[in-house]
mmCIF file of C-alpha atoms in Angstrom:
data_model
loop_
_atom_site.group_PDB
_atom_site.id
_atom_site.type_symbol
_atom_site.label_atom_id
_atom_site.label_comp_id
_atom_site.label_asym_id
_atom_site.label_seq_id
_atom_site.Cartn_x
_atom_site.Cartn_y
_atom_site.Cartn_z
ATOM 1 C CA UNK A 1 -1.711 20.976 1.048
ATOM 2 C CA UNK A 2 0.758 19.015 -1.356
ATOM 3 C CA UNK A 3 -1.463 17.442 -4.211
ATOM 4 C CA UNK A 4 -0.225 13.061 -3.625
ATOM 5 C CA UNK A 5 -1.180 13.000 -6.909
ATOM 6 C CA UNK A 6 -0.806 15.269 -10.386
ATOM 7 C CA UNK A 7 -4.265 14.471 -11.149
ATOM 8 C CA UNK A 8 -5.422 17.175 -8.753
ATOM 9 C CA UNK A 9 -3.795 19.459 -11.145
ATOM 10 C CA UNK A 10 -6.024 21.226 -13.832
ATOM 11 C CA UNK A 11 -5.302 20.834 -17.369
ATOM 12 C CA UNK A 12 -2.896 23.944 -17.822
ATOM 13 C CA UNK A 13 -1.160 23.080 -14.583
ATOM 14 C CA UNK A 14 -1.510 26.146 -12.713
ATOM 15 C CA UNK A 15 -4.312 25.660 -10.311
ATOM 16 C CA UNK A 16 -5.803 23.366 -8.617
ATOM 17 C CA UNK A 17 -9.105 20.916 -9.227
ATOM 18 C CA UNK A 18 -11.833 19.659 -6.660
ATOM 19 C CA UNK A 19 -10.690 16.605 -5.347
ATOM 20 C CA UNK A 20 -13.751 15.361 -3.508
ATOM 21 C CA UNK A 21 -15.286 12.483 -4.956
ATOM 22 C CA UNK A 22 -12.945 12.360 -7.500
ATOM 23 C CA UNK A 23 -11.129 8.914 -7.403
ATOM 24 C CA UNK A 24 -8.942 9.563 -10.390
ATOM 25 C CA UNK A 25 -7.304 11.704 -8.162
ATOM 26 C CA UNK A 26 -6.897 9.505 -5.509
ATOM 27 C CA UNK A 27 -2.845 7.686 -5.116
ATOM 28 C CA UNK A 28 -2.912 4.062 -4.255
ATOM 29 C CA UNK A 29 -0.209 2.758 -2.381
ATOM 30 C CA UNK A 30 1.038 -0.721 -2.375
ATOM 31 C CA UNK A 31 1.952 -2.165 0.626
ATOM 32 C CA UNK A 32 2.997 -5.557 2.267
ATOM 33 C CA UNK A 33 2.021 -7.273 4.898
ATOM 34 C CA UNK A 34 4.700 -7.581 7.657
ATOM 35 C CA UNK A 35 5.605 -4.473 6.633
ATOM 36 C CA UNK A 36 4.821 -0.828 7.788
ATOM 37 C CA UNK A 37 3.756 2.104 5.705
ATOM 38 C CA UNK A 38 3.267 5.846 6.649
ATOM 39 C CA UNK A 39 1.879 8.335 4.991
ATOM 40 C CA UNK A 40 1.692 11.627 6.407
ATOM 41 C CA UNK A 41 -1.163 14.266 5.806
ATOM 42 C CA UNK A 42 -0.062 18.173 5.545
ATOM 43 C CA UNK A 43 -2.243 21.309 5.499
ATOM 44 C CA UNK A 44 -2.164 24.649 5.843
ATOM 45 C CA UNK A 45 -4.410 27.786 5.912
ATOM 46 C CA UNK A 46 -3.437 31.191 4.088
ATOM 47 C CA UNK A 47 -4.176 33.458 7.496
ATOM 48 C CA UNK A 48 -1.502 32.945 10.114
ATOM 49 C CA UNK A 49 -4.090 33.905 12.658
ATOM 50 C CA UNK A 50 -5.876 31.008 12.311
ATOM 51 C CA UNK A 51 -6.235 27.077 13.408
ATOM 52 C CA UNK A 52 -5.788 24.406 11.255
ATOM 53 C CA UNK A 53 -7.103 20.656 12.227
ATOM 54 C CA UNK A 54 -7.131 17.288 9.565
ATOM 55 C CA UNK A 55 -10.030 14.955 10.326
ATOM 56 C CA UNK A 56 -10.406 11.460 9.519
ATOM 57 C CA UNK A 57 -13.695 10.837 7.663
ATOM 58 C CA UNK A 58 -15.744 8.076 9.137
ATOM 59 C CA UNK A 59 -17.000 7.157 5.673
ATOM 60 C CA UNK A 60 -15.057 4.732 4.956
ATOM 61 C CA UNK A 61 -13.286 5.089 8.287
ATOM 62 C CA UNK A 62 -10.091 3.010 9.019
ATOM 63 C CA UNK A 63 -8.470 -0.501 8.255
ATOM 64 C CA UNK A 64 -7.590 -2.721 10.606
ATOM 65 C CA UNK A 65 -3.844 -2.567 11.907
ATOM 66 C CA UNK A 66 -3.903 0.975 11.011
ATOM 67 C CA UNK A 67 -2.661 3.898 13.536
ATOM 68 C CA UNK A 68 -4.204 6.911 13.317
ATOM 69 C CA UNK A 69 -1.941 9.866 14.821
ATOM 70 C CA UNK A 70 -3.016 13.605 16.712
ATOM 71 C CA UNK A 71 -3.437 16.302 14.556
ATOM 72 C CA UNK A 72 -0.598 18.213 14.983
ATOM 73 C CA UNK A 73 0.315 22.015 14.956
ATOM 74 C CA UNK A 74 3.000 23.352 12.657
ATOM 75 C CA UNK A 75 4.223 26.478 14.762
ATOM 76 C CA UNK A 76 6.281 28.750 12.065
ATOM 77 C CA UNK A 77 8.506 32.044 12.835
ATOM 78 C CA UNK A 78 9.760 34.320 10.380
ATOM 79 C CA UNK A 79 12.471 32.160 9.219
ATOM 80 C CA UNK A 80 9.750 29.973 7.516
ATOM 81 C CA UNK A 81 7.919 32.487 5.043
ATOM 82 C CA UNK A 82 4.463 31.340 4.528
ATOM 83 C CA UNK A 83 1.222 31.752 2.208
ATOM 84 C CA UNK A 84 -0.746 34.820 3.059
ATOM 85 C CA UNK A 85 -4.165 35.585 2.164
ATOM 86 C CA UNK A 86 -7.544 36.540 3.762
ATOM 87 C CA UNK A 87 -10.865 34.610 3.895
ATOM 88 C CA UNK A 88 -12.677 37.645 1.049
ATOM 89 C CA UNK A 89 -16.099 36.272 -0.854
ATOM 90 C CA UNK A 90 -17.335 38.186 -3.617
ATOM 91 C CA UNK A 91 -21.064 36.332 -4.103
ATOM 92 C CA UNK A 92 -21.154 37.779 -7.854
ATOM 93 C CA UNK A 93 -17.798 35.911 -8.630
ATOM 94 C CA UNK A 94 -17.287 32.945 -6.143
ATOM 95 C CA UNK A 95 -15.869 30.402 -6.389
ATOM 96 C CA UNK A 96 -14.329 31.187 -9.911
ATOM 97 C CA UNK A 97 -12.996 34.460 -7.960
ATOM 98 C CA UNK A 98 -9.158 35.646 -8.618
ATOM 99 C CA UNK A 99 -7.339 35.248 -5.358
ATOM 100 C CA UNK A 100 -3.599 35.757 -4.638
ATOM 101 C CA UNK A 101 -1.404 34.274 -1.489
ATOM 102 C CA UNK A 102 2.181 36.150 -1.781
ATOM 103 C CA UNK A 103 4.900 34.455 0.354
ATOM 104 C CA UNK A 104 4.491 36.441 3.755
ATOM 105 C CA UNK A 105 7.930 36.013 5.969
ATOM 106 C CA UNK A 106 7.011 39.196 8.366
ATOM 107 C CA UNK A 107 3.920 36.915 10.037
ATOM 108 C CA UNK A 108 4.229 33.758 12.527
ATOM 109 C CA UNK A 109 1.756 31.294 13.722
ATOM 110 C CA UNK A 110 0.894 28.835 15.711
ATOM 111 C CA UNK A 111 -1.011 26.489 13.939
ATOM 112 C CA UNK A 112 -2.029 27.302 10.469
ATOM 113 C CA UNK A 113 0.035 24.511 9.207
ATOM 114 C CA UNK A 114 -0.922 21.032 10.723
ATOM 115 C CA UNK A 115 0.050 17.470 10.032
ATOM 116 C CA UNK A 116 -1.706 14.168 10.791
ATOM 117 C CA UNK A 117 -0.046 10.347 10.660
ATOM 118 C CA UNK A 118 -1.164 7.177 9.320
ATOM 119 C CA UNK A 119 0.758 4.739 10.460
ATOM 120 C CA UNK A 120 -0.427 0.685 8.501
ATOM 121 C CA UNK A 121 0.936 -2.565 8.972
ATOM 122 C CA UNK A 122 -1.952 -4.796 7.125
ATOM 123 C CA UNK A 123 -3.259 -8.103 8.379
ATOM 124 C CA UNK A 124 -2.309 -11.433 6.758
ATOM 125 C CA UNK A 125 -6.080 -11.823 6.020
ATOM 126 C CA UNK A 126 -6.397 -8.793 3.967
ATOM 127 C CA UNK A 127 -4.144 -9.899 1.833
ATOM 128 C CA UNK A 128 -5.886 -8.884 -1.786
ATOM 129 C CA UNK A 129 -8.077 -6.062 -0.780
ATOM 130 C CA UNK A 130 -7.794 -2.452 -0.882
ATOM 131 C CA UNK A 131 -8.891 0.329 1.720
ATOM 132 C CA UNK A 132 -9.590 4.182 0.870
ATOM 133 C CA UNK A 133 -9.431 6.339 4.104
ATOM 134 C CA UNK A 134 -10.018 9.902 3.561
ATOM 135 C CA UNK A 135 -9.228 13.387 5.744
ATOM 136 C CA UNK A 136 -10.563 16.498 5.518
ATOM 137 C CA UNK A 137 -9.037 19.753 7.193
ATOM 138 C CA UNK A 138 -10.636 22.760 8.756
ATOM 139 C CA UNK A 139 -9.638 26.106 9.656
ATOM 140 C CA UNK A 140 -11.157 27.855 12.972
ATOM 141 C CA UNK A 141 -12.362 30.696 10.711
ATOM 142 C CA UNK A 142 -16.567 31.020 11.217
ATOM 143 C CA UNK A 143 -16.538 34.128 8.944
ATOM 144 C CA UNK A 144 -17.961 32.937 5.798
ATOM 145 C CA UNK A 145 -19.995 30.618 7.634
ATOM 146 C CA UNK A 146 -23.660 30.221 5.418
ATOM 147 C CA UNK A 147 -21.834 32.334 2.182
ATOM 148 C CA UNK A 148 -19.347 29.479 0.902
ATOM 149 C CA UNK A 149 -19.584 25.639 0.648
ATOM 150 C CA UNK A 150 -17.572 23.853 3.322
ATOM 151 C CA UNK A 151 -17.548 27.401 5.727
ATOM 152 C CA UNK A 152 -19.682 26.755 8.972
ATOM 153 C CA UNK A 153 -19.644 28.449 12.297
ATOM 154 C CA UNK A 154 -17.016 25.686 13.250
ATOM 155 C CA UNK A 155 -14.870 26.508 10.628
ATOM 156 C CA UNK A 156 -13.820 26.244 6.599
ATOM 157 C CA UNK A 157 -14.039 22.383 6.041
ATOM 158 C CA UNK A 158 -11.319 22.098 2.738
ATOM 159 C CA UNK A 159 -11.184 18.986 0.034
ATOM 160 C CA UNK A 160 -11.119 15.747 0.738
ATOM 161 C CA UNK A 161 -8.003 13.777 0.330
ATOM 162 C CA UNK A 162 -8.149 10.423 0.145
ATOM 163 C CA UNK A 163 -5.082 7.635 -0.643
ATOM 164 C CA UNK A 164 -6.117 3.908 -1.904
ATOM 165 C CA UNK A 165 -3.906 1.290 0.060
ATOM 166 C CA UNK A 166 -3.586 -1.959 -2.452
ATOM 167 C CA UNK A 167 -2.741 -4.672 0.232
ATOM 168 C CA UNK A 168 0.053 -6.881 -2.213
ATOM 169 C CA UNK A 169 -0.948 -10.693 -2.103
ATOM 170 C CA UNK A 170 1.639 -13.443 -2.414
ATOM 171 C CA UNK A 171 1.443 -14.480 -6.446
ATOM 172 C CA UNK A 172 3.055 -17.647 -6.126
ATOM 173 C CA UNK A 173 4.647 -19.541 -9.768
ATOM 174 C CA UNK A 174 6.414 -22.676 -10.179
ATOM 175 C CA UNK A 175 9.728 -21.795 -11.888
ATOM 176 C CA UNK A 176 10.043 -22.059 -15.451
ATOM 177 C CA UNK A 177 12.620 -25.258 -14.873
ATOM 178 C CA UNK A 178 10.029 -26.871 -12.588
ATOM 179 C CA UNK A 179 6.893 -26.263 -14.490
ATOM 180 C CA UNK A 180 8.189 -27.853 -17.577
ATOM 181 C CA UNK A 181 8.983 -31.259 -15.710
ATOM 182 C CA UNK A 182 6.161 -31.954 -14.024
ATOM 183 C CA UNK A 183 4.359 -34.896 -15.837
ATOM 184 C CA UNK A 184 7.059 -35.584 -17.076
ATOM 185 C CA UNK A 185 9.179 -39.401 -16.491
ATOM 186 C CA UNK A 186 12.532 -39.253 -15.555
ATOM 187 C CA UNK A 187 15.157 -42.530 -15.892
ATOM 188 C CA UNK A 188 16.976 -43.129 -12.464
ATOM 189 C CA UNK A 189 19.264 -46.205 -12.380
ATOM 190 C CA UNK A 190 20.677 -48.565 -9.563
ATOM 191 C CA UNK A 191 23.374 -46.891 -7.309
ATOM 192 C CA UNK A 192 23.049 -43.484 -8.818
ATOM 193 C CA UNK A 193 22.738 -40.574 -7.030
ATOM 194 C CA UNK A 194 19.810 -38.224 -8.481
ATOM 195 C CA UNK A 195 18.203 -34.996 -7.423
ATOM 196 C CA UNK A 196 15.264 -33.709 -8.658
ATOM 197 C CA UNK A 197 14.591 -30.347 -7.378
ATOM 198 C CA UNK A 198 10.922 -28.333 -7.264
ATOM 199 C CA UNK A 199 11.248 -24.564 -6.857
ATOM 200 C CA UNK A 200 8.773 -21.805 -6.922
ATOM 201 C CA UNK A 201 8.833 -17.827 -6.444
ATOM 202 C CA UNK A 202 6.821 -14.822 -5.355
ATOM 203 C CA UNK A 203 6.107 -12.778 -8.435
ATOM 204 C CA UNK A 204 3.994 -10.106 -7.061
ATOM 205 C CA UNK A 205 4.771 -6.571 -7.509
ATOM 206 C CA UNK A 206 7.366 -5.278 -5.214
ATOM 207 C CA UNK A 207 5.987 -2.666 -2.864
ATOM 208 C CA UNK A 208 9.634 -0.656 -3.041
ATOM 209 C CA UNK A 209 10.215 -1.189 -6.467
ATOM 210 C CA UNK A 210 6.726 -1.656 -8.924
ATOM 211 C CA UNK A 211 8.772 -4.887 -10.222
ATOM 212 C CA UNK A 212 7.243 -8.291 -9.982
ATOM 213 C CA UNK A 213 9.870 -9.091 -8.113
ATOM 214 C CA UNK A 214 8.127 -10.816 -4.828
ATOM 215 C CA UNK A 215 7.577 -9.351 -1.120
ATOM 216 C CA UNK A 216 6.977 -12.599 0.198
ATOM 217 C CA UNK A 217 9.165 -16.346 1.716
ATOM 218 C CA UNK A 218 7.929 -19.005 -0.281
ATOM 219 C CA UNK A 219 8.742 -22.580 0.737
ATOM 220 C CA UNK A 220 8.288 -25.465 -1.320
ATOM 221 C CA UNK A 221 7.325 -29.206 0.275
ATOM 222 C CA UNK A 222 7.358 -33.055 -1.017
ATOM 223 C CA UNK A 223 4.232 -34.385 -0.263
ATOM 224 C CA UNK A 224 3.086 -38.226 0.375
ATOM 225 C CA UNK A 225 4.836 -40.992 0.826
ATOM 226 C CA UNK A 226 8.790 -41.010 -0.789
ATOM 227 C CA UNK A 227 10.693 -44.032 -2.418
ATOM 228 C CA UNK A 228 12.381 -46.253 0.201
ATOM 229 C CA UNK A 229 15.649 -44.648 1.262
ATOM 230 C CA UNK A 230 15.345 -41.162 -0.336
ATOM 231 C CA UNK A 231 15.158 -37.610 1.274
ATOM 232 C CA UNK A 232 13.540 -34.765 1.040
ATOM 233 C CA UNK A 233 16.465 -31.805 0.936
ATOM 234 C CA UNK A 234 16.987 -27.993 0.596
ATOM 235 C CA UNK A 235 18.616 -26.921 -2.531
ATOM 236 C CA UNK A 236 18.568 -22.783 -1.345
ATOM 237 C CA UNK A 237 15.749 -20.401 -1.104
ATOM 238 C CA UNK A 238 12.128 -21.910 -2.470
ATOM 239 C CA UNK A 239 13.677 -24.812 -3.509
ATOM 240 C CA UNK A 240 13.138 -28.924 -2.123
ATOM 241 C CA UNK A 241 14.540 -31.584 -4.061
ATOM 242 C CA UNK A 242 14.815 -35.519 -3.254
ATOM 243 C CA UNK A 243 17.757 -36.982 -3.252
ATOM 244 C CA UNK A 244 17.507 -40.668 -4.116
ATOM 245 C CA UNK A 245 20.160 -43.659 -4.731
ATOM 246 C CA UNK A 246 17.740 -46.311 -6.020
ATOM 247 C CA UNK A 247 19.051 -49.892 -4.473
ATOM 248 C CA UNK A 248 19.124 -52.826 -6.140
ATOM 249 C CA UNK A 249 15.156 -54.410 -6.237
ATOM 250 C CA UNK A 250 13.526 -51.133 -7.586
ATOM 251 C CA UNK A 251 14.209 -52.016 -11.318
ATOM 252 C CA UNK A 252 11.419 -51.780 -13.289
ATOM 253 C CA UNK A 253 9.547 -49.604 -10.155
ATOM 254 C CA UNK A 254 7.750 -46.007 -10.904
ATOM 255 C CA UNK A 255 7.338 -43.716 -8.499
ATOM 256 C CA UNK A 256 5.125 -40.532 -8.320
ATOM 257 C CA UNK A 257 6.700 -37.522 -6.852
ATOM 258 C CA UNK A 258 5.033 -34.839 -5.947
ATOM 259 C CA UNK A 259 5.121 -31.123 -4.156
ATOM 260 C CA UNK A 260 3.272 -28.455 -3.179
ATOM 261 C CA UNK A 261 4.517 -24.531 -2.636
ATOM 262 C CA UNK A 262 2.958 -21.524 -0.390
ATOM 263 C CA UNK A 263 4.233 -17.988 1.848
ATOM 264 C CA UNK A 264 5.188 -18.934 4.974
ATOM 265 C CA UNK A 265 2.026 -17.405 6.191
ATOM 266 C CA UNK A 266 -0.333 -19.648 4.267
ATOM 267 C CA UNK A 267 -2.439 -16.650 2.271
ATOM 268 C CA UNK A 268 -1.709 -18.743 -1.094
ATOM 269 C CA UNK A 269 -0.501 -22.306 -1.836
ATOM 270 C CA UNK A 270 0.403 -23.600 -4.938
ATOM 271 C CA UNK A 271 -1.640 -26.728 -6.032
ATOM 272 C CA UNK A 272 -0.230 -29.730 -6.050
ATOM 273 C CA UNK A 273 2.141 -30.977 -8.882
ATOM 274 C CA UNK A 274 3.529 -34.790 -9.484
ATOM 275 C CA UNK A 275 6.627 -35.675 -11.809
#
């Protein structure tokens, strides 16, 4: 199958490692919630004669919200050349063994290739975590059964390939503007309009991109109780602000105001913060 990651390559690049049990080798994927990844599982055996199938392990098994797809035959004619090679164990050599698969376009099958789809839209609540699910294919080949590791009379059981999927939390930041007035006084004066606005952003890293750019909606409220005749209003995006005219008999009056920010799905919430 397609190495996910170069790590299953061997230090000259030209062959492949053992990739079971080796987490270096595993890829992690990032991915959001509300959103939907897939990641698709391909294998294929040398001998066009026989039947490939890719197994989900049940150690670690599955997350939750994750769809596990059929195994899937990959019929091929003789348009689609293929590797060609037979199942041959020399005991005084194996497994460091020379071996060659030349292209073979004179051959078909039915199922020598096979595929297998996860399909994972993560939970709110495992927001933070990561999952490893692992598959492992087999051929229908019993004829090195009790010779080679992995060959039973059920078939050639292959490496295990596992992927990582890193669940992206909200990682929620007042704005630069914001965080550097809170505690702070402001001066408002008698029949003058003022604003003062309170924005925040998602900074986690971007499941498309790698950039901590955000994945998430953040919205930003004005908690407690406000001054006499202001408003809380939107200013755009993650943004509140109050809008006050201070009448005539708050002279010499201070006022706490104060906010709090989280995703609209409540996984994180900034603290709250007064000015």
């Amino acid at each position: 199958a397609t190495p996910f990651n170069l790590a299953w390559l061997t230090a000259n690049g030209r062959a492949f490692r053992p990739t079971t049990g080796d987490e270096g080798a595993y890829k992690r994927i990032r991915v959001a919630v509300d959103t939907t990844k897939e990641v698709r599982f391909v294998a294929q055996d040398p001998q066009a004669k026989d039947f490939v199938e890719i197994l989900i392990l049940e150690d670690p098994g599955i997350p939750r919200g994750m769809e596990v797809g059929r195994s899937l035959c990959l019929a091929r004619g003789p348009s689609q050349p293929q590797c060609a090679a037979r199942d041959v164990i020399d005991l005084r050599v194996y497994p460091g063994q020379p071996y060659s698969a030349p292209l073979d376009s004179a051959v078909t099958s039915e199922c020598s290739r096979a595929e297998r789809v996860l399909t994972y839209s993560p939970l709110w609540e495992d927001a933070g975590k990561d999952f490893k699910v692992c598959l492992v294919a087999k051929d229908s080949a019993d004829t090195c059964d009790g010779v080679a590791d992995g060959a039973t009379e059920r078939g050639w059981y292959g490496e295990t390939h596992c992927v990582i999927f890193d669940i992206i939390a909200p990682t929620l930041q007042w704005t630069a503007e914001s965080a550097a007035k809170f505690g702070t006084t402001v001066d408002l004066f008698v029949g003058c309009a003022s604003l003062l606005p309170f924005a925040a952003t998602d900074a986690s890293l971007n499941v498309a991109t790698g950039q901590a750019t955000g994945n998430y909606v953040v919205e930003v409220d004005l908690i407690g109780e406000l001054p006499d005749g202001s408003t809380a209003v939107s200013t755009g995006g993650a943004s509140r602000a109050l809008s006050w005219r201070p009448e005539r008999g708050t002279e010499g009056l201070s006022y706490s105001v104060c906010a709090v920010a989280k995703d609209t799905n409540g996984v994180r919430t900034l603290g709250l913060r007064c000015r």
